[in-house]
Amino acid sequence: MRPRILVIGATGTIGSHLCNRLHADRADFKALVRNAGKAGPMNEKGIKTVAGDLDAKESLLEAMDGIDKLFLLSVTSPDIPRLQGNAVDAALKKGVRHIVKISARGADSAAHFNIARFHGQAEKIIRESGIPFTFLRPHSFMQNLFFDAKTIREQNAIYSSLGTGRIPMVDARDIAEVAFTALTQEGHEDKSYYLTGPQAISYEDIAEKLSIGLDRKIKVLPITLQEEYNQSVKAGLPIWLAEDMKIVNGDYSEGKGSDLSPDVEKVTGRKAIDIGQFIADHIGRFK
Ligand SMILES: NC(=O)c1ccc[n+]([C@@H]2O[C@H](COP(=O)([O-])OP(=O)(O)OC[C@H]3O[C@@H](n4cnc5c(N)ncnc54)[C@H](OP(=O)(O)O)[C@@H]3O)[C@@H](O)[C@H]2O)c1
């Protein structure tokens, strides 16, 4: 029998691709939505929604009624262990058989930066619950480049603190495809997948691809980790997250984030999307 699936994080980047994929496959699933205004467009496409919030335990119990498999995602925040812990409590009470969780590269409850630590703590809660799990630990999303769209459009420039550091960014569409496979096929229980794109790339490589796609020169303007930190805090980023960026981008600039993984292809059976394809698919965002 096909599993009944609940998707938490359905309105976000990965979750919306996942819902479209599940819908196209005619899977038996519901999307948990906390903002009623966002449910309408999904319902119009034929996607079933259920109201709920990771911060409202009662709503999770209702949403998980009759559910076999849970896709679990929440935003980067110190609340990840608490909010995802609420979902695990409800999953235990409702007999959910499998949790597919979006985690992060290097997730570990003793990691040297916050994001990996918060995800590591949530992974630990899931492991200790005894519910079979699949942890998807992606590298930086290619979609993060949308944050650079303004300076690309207005200054023909990307600001980067990575220097010659290379990282194998991954397309969120591939993360969604791995999640889809783990939710709809057998054999992914109690596994962790590290998800990367097919090559480690530098910001110079990205600028080169953008220059070709846009038919104008895009340059990389180097900034120091401290300048990046100051600008991020001034723009309103929480201090803990700005500190994380300093640590992580510092690692990347020293070549410590370039390790590749075959897991996207191993799980989905098709090659991971490369940066050229990502830029071609989204060139309008950078024009
Ligand atoms: N960006 C990266 O490079 C990167 C790398 C590795 C790992 N990650 C991890 O990936 C995750 C983010 O994925 P994403 O970019 O696809 O997410 P996203 O686009 O930010 O979407 C977040 C989703 O979570 C929902 N949500 C937030 N708080 C909720 C709550 N209290 N109850 C129910 N739903 C809630 C949001 O709903 P609303 O629409 O109502 O807000 C939205 O659907 C994070 O855990 C992050 O740490 C990111």
Short mmCIF file of C-alpha atoms and ligand atoms in Angstrom, two decimals:
data_model
loop_
_atom_site.label_atom_id
_atom_site.label_comp_id
_atom_site.label_asym_id
_atom_site.label_seq_id
_atom_site.Cartn_x
_atom_site.Cartn_y
_atom_site.Cartn_z
CA MET A 1 0.00 0.00 0.00
CA ARG A 2 1.23 3.48 -0.80
CA PRO A 3 2.29 5.44 2.29
CA ARG A 4 0.26 8.39 3.55
CA ILE A 5 2.68 11.30 3.80
CA LEU A 6 2.66 14.62 5.69
CA VAL A 7 4.95 17.39 4.39
CA ILE A 8 6.04 20.02 6.94
CA GLY A 9 7.79 23.02 5.35
CA ALA A 10 5.61 22.65 2.26
CA THR A 11 5.51 26.33 1.28
CA GLY A 12 9.30 26.80 1.22
CA THR A 13 11.99 26.21 -1.39
CA ILE A 14 12.49 22.45 -1.00
CA GLY A 15 8.96 21.77 0.24
CA SER A 16 7.23 23.37 -2.75
CA HIS A 17 9.30 21.31 -5.21
CA LEU A 18 8.60 18.21 -3.13
CA CYS A 19 4.84 18.84 -3.10
CA ASN A 20 4.79 19.37 -6.87
CA ARG A 21 6.72 16.12 -7.34
CA LEU A 22 4.44 14.15 -5.01
CA HIS A 23 1.37 15.65 -6.70
CA ALA A 24 2.66 14.74 -10.18
CA ASP A 25 3.21 11.19 -8.89
CA ARG A 26 -0.34 11.09 -7.46
CA ALA A 27 1.11 10.25 -4.05
CA ASP A 28 -1.19 10.15 -1.01
CA PHE A 29 0.00 13.25 0.86
CA LYS A 30 -1.01 16.39 2.75
CA ALA A 31 0.92 19.63 3.12
CA LEU A 32 0.95 21.23 6.57
CA VAL A 33 0.43 24.97 6.12
CA ARG A 34 0.45 27.50 8.95
CA ASN A 35 -0.75 30.47 6.93
CA ALA A 36 -4.22 29.97 5.45
CA GLY A 37 -3.42 32.46 2.67
CA LYS A 38 -0.74 30.09 1.37
CA ALA A 39 -3.09 27.08 1.33
CA GLY A 40 -5.36 28.51 -1.41
CA PRO A 41 -2.89 28.33 -4.33
CA MET A 42 -1.93 24.77 -3.30
CA ASN A 43 -5.56 23.66 -3.08
CA GLU A 44 -6.19 25.15 -6.53
CA LYS A 45 -3.49 22.85 -7.91
CA GLY A 46 -5.23 19.91 -6.22
CA ILE A 47 -2.81 19.60 -3.30
CA LYS A 48 -4.51 18.73 0.02
CA THR A 49 -3.50 20.96 2.93
CA VAL A 50 -3.95 20.79 6.67
CA ALA A 51 -3.58 23.77 9.03
CA GLY A 52 -0.80 23.46 11.57
CA ASP A 53 2.29 24.90 13.21
CA LEU A 54 5.36 23.21 14.69
CA ASP A 55 4.85 25.50 17.67
CA ALA A 56 1.29 24.22 18.28
CA LYS A 57 1.48 20.60 19.47
CA GLU A 58 -2.25 19.94 19.22
CA SER A 59 -2.24 20.89 15.52
CA LEU A 60 0.57 18.40 14.88
CA LEU A 61 -1.40 15.57 16.47
CA GLU A 62 -4.39 16.36 14.26
CA ALA A 63 -2.25 16.70 11.14
CA MET A 64 -0.51 13.36 11.76
CA ASP A 65 -3.70 11.38 12.14
CA GLY A 66 -3.39 8.37 9.80
CA ILE A 67 0.09 9.37 8.56
CA ASP A 68 2.80 6.78 7.79
CA LYS A 69 5.66 9.02 6.71
CA LEU A 70 6.70 12.51 7.70
CA PHE A 71 8.83 15.00 5.76
CA LEU A 72 10.27 17.38 8.36
CA LEU A 73 11.80 20.78 7.67
CA SER A 74 11.90 24.03 9.59
CA VAL A 75 13.82 27.26 9.12
CA THR A 76 17.39 27.75 10.32
CA SER A 77 16.98 28.83 13.93
CA PRO A 78 17.95 27.92 17.49
CA ASP A 79 14.35 26.60 17.73
CA ILE A 80 15.07 23.65 15.38
CA PRO A 81 15.51 21.06 18.18
CA ARG A 82 12.43 22.25 20.09
CA LEU A 83 10.10 22.62 17.08
CA GLN A 84 11.22 19.42 15.40
CA GLY A 85 11.07 17.71 18.82
CA ASN A 86 7.37 18.66 18.91
CA ALA A 87 6.91 16.91 15.56
CA VAL A 88 8.73 13.81 16.83
CA ASP A 89 6.51 13.68 19.96
CA ALA A 90 3.39 13.81 17.78
CA ALA A 91 4.86 11.24 15.34
CA LEU A 92 5.50 8.83 18.22
CA LYS A 93 1.96 9.25 19.54
CA LYS A 94 0.47 8.72 16.08
CA GLY A 95 2.61 5.73 15.07
CA VAL A 96 4.43 7.43 12.19
CA ARG A 97 6.80 4.85 10.64
CA HIS A 98 9.46 7.00 8.96
CA ILE A 99 10.77 10.58 9.23
CA VAL A 100 12.69 12.19 6.34
CA LYS A 101 14.42 15.23 7.80
CA ILE A 102 16.22 18.09 6.08
CA SER A 103 19.37 18.54 8.08
CA ALA A 104 22.70 20.18 7.15
CA ARG A 105 26.25 19.28 6.14
CA GLY A 106 28.26 18.30 9.22
CA ALA A 107 25.20 17.94 11.49
CA ASP A 108 26.41 16.93 14.94
CA SER A 109 25.27 17.95 18.41
CA ALA A 110 28.93 18.86 19.14
CA ALA A 111 29.60 20.68 15.81
CA HIS A 112 31.76 23.83 15.78
CA PHE A 113 29.00 26.06 14.35
CA ASN A 114 25.39 26.61 15.39
CA ILE A 115 23.45 25.42 12.31
CA ALA A 116 25.15 22.02 12.30
CA ARG A 117 24.72 21.80 16.07
CA PHE A 118 20.97 22.64 15.98
CA HIS A 119 20.39 20.05 13.25
CA GLY A 120 22.60 17.56 15.10
CA GLN A 121 20.47 18.01 18.23
CA ALA A 122 17.27 17.43 16.23
CA GLU A 123 18.79 14.34 14.57
CA LYS A 124 19.63 13.00 18.05
CA ILE A 125 16.00 13.46 19.17
CA ILE A 126 14.82 11.53 16.12
CA ARG A 127 17.38 8.73 16.57
CA GLU A 128 16.43 8.39 20.24
CA SER A 129 12.72 8.23 19.38
CA GLY A 130 13.35 4.92 17.62
CA ILE A 131 11.36 6.04 14.55
CA PRO A 132 13.20 5.01 11.36
CA PHE A 133 14.75 8.10 9.75
CA THR A 134 16.45 9.43 6.66
CA PHE A 135 18.63 12.48 7.25
CA LEU A 136 19.31 14.63 4.19
CA ARG A 137 22.38 16.79 4.85
CA PRO A 138 22.75 19.27 2.01
CA HIS A 139 25.66 21.56 1.25
CA SER A 140 24.84 25.23 0.45
CA PHE A 141 21.88 25.58 -1.89
CA MET A 142 22.44 27.03 -5.38
CA GLN A 143 19.24 28.98 -4.61
CA ASN A 144 21.29 31.03 -2.08
CA LEU A 145 22.62 32.85 -5.17
CA PHE A 146 19.24 34.62 -5.37
CA PHE A 147 20.50 36.71 -2.40
CA ASP A 148 23.18 38.06 -4.79
CA ALA A 149 20.69 38.93 -7.54
CA LYS A 150 20.44 42.61 -6.53
CA THR A 151 24.17 43.37 -6.81
CA ILE A 152 24.39 41.26 -9.98
CA ARG A 153 21.57 43.31 -11.53
CA GLU A 154 22.65 46.72 -10.22
CA GLN A 155 26.47 46.50 -10.01
CA ASN A 156 27.34 43.54 -12.24
CA ALA A 157 29.05 42.15 -9.15
CA ILE A 158 28.96 39.36 -6.57
CA TYR A 159 30.54 40.07 -3.18
CA SER A 160 32.28 37.02 -1.74
CA SER A 161 34.48 36.22 1.25
CA LEU A 162 35.42 32.77 -0.12
CA GLY A 163 38.43 33.85 -2.20
CA THR A 164 39.52 30.85 -4.26
CA GLY A 165 37.57 28.46 -2.01
CA ARG A 166 35.39 25.98 -3.92
CA ILE A 167 32.14 24.44 -2.72
CA PRO A 168 29.84 21.86 -4.34
CA MET A 169 26.58 23.83 -4.07
CA VAL A 170 23.49 21.69 -4.54
CA ASP A 171 20.23 22.57 -6.30
CA ALA A 172 17.23 22.46 -3.92
CA ARG A 173 15.34 20.65 -6.71
CA ASP A 174 17.75 17.74 -6.28
CA ILE A 175 17.23 17.78 -2.51
CA ALA A 176 13.47 17.58 -3.12
CA GLU A 177 13.99 14.69 -5.55
CA VAL A 178 16.04 12.78 -2.96
CA ALA A 179 13.31 13.44 -0.37
CA PHE A 180 10.66 12.26 -2.84
CA THR A 181 12.58 9.02 -3.42
CA ALA A 182 13.15 8.40 0.28
CA LEU A 183 9.45 8.96 0.99
CA THR A 184 8.03 6.86 -1.82
CA GLN A 185 10.50 3.96 -2.15
CA GLU A 186 11.77 1.38 0.29
CA GLY A 187 15.32 1.02 1.51
CA HIS A 188 16.19 4.50 2.79
CA GLU A 189 15.45 3.91 6.48
CA ASP A 190 18.17 4.71 9.02
CA LYS A 191 20.43 6.33 6.45
CA SER A 192 22.06 9.74 6.19
CA TYR A 193 22.80 11.27 2.81
CA TYR A 194 25.24 14.11 2.22
CA LEU A 195 23.90 16.06 -0.77
CA THR A 196 26.14 18.06 -3.08
CA GLY A 197 26.17 19.25 -6.65
CA PRO A 198 28.38 17.49 -9.19
CA GLN A 199 31.42 19.81 -8.91
CA ALA A 200 33.06 22.07 -6.34
CA ILE A 201 32.85 25.58 -7.79
CA SER A 202 34.33 28.96 -6.94
CA TYR A 203 32.58 32.32 -7.13
CA GLU A 204 34.79 33.06 -10.16
CA ASP A 205 33.23 30.01 -11.87
CA ILE A 206 29.75 31.30 -10.99
CA ALA A 207 30.56 34.80 -12.29
CA GLU A 208 31.86 33.28 -15.53
CA LYS A 209 28.64 31.31 -16.09
CA LEU A 210 26.53 34.37 -15.24
CA SER A 211 28.57 36.52 -17.65
CA ILE A 212 27.86 34.05 -20.46
CA GLY A 213 24.14 33.78 -19.58
CA LEU A 214 23.66 37.53 -19.21
CA ASP A 215 25.99 38.49 -22.06
CA ARG A 216 27.74 41.07 -19.86
CA LYS A 217 30.73 40.86 -17.54
CA ILE A 218 29.93 39.91 -13.91
CA LYS A 219 32.84 40.32 -11.53
CA VAL A 220 33.61 38.96 -8.06
CA LEU A 221 34.42 41.65 -5.50
CA PRO A 222 36.30 40.19 -2.52
CA ILE A 223 35.22 41.16 0.99
CA THR A 224 36.77 40.04 4.26
CA LEU A 225 34.94 37.76 6.66
CA GLN A 226 34.76 40.65 9.13
CA GLU A 227 33.28 43.04 6.52
CA GLU A 228 30.71 40.38 5.62
CA TYR A 229 29.89 39.92 9.31
CA ASN A 230 29.48 43.69 9.87
CA GLN A 231 27.24 44.09 6.81
CA SER A 232 25.10 41.09 7.77
CA VAL A 233 24.55 42.34 11.32
CA LYS A 234 23.75 45.85 10.00
CA ALA A 235 21.21 44.27 7.64
CA GLY A 236 19.51 42.60 10.62
CA LEU A 237 20.91 39.05 10.57
CA PRO A 238 20.91 37.55 14.08
CA ILE A 239 24.39 37.66 15.66
CA TRP A 240 24.56 33.86 16.04
CA LEU A 241 23.91 33.42 12.31
CA ALA A 242 26.41 36.10 11.29
CA GLU A 243 28.98 34.34 13.50
CA ASP A 244 28.13 31.03 11.82
CA MET A 245 28.67 32.58 8.38
CA LYS A 246 32.07 33.82 9.51
CA ILE A 247 33.07 30.33 10.67
CA VAL A 248 31.61 28.46 7.70
CA ASN A 249 32.81 30.87 5.01
CA GLY A 250 36.21 30.94 6.74
CA ASP A 251 36.34 27.14 6.42
CA TYR A 252 35.26 27.31 2.77
CA SER A 253 37.86 29.97 1.94
CA GLU A 254 40.51 27.56 3.30
CA GLY A 255 39.27 24.76 1.04
CA LYS A 256 37.57 22.89 3.88
CA GLY A 257 34.13 22.64 2.24
CA SER A 258 34.92 21.15 -1.15
CA ASP A 259 34.16 17.47 -0.50
CA LEU A 260 31.84 15.91 -3.09
CA SER A 261 29.21 13.24 -2.55
CA PRO A 262 27.65 10.78 -5.02
CA ASP A 263 24.43 10.56 -2.97
CA VAL A 264 22.08 12.60 -5.21
CA GLU A 265 22.79 10.30 -8.16
CA LYS A 266 22.91 7.17 -5.98
CA VAL A 267 19.43 7.82 -4.57
CA THR A 268 17.64 9.38 -7.57
CA GLY A 269 19.39 7.50 -10.38
CA ARG A 270 20.13 10.71 -12.27
CA LYS A 271 23.01 13.16 -12.27
CA ALA A 272 22.90 16.12 -9.90
CA ILE A 273 22.06 19.46 -11.54
CA ASP A 274 25.19 21.52 -12.25
CA ILE A 275 25.64 25.24 -11.76
CA GLY A 276 25.43 25.98 -15.51
CA GLN A 277 21.99 24.38 -15.66
CA PHE A 278 20.85 26.17 -12.50
CA ILE A 279 21.90 29.57 -13.90
CA ALA A 280 20.32 28.83 -17.29
CA ASP A 281 17.04 27.85 -15.62
CA HIS A 282 16.95 31.04 -13.51
CA ILE A 283 18.71 33.59 -15.70
CA GLY A 284 15.69 35.92 -15.57
CA ARG A 285 16.26 36.47 -11.83
CA PHE A 286 19.71 37.98 -12.54
CA LYS A 287 18.85 40.16 -15.58
N1 LIG B 1 20.11 27.39 2.49
C1 LIG B 1 21.09 26.54 2.59
O1 LIG B 1 22.14 26.69 1.94
C2 LIG B 1 20.97 25.35 3.50
C3 LIG B 1 22.00 24.41 3.55
C4 LIG B 1 21.86 23.28 4.37
C5 LIG B 1 20.71 23.10 5.12
N2 LIG B 1 19.72 24.05 5.05
C6 LIG B 1 18.50 23.82 5.85
O2 LIG B 1 17.37 23.78 4.98
C7 LIG B 1 16.22 24.25 5.70
C8 LIG B 1 15.54 25.34 4.91
O3 LIG B 1 14.99 24.79 3.73
P1 LIG B 1 14.19 25.73 2.70
O4 LIG B 1 15.14 26.79 2.20
O5 LIG B 1 13.49 24.87 1.73
O6 LIG B 1 13.16 26.43 3.68
P2 LIG B 1 12.35 27.79 3.48
O7 LIG B 1 12.20 28.09 2.03
O8 LIG B 1 12.93 28.81 4.40
O9 LIG B 1 10.91 27.36 4.03
C9 LIG B 1 10.69 27.07 5.37
C10 LIG B 1 9.37 26.32 5.48
O10 LIG B 1 9.14 25.97 6.85
C11 LIG B 1 7.84 26.44 7.21
N3 LIG B 1 7.83 26.76 8.65
C12 LIG B 1 8.62 27.62 9.30
N4 LIG B 1 8.31 27.65 10.60
C13 LIG B 1 7.27 26.78 10.77
C14 LIG B 1 6.47 26.40 11.87
N5 LIG B 1 6.65 26.92 13.10
N6 LIG B 1 5.50 25.48 11.67
C15 LIG B 1 5.28 24.96 10.44
N7 LIG B 1 5.99 25.29 9.35
C16 LIG B 1 6.97 26.20 9.52
C17 LIG B 1 7.63 27.68 6.36
O11 LIG B 1 6.26 28.01 6.33
P3 LIG B 1 5.74 29.54 6.07
O12 LIG B 1 5.54 29.62 4.57
O13 LIG B 1 4.49 29.61 6.82
O14 LIG B 1 6.79 30.48 6.56
C18 LIG B 1 8.17 27.15 5.04
O15 LIG B 1 7.22 26.30 4.42
C19 LIG B 1 16.70 24.76 7.06
O16 LIG B 1 16.47 23.79 8.05
C20 LIG B 1 18.20 24.96 6.81
O17 LIG B 1 18.97 24.88 7.99
C21 LIG B 1 19.82 25.15 4.27
#
